[in-house]
mmCIF file of C-alpha atoms in Angstrom:
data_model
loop_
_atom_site.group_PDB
_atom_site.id
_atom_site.type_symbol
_atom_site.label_atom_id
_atom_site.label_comp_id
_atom_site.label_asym_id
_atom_site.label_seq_id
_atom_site.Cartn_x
_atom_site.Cartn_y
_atom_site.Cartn_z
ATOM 1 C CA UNK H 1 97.733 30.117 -2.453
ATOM 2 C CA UNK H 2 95.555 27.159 -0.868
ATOM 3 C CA UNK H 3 92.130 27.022 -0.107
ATOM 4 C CA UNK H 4 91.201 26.514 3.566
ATOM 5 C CA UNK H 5 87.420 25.015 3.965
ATOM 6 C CA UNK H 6 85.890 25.829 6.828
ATOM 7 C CA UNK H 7 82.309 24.704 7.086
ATOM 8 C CA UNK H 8 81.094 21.733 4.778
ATOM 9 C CA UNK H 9 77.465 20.996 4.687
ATOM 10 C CA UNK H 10 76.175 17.285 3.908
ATOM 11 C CA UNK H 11 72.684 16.983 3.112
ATOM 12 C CA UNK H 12 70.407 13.736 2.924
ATOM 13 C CA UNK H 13 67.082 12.348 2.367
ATOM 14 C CA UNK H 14 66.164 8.648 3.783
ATOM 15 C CA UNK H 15 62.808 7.553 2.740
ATOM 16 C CA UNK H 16 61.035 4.484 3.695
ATOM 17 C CA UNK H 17 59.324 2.934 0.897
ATOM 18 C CA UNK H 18 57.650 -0.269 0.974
ATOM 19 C CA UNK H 19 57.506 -0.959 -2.586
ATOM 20 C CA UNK H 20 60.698 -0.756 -3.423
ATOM 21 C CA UNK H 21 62.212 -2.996 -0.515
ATOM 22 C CA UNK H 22 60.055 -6.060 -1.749
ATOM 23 C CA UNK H 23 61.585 -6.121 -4.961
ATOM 24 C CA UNK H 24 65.110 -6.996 -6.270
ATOM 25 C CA UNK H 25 66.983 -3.797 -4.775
ATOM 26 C CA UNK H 26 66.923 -5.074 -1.076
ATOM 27 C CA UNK H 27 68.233 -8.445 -1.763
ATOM 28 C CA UNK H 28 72.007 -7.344 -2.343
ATOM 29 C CA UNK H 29 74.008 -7.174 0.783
ATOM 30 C CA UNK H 30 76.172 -8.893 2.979
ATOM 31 C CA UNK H 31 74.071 -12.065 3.096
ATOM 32 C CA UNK H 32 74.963 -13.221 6.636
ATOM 33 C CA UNK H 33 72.425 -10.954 8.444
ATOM 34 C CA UNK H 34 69.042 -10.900 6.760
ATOM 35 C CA UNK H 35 66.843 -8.867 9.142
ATOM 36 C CA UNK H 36 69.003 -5.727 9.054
ATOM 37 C CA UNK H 37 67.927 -3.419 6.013
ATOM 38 C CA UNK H 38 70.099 -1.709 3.599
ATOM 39 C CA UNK H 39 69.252 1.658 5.024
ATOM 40 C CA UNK H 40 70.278 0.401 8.763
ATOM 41 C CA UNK H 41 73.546 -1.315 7.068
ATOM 42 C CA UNK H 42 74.753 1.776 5.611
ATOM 43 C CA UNK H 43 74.231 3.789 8.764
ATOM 44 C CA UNK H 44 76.315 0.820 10.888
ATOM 45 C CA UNK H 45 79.326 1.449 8.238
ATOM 46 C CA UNK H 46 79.118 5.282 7.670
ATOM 47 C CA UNK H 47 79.296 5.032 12.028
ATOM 48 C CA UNK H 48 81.585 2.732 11.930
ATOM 49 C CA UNK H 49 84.173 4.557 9.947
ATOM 50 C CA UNK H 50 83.493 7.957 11.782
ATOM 51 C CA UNK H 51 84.714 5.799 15.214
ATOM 52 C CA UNK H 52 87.639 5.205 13.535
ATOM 53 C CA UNK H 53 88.460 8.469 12.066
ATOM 54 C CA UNK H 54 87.886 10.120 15.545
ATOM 55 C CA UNK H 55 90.007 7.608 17.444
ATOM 56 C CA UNK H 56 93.592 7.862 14.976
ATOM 57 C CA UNK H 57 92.943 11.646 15.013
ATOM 58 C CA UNK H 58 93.101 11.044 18.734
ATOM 59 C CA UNK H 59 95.656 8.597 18.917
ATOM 60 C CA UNK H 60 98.068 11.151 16.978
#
């Protein structure tokens, strides 16, 4: 017999700290676009995924 999920709860913490963004953990990344920090890149790709998950379960 399957299991339907109906509620799924996603908790998350984003802190700011200065210390550790001056040393060696912020310089991976894409490289192209220096000014944007990790934090603000992984929001821009989570969003970006959601878009596209909403519009092919509207296109179907």
């Amino acid at each position: 017999m399957p299991i339907e999920i109906r509620e799924l709860v996603i908790k998350a913490t984003i802190t700011d700290d200065a210390a550790a963004g001056g040393s060696g953990a912020g310089t991976s990344g894409s490289g192209d676009n220096n000014n944007v920090s990790p934090g603000e890149e992984m929001i821009k790709d989570t969003l970006d995924k959601t878009m596209d998950a909403i519009k092919d379960r509207n296109e179907r």
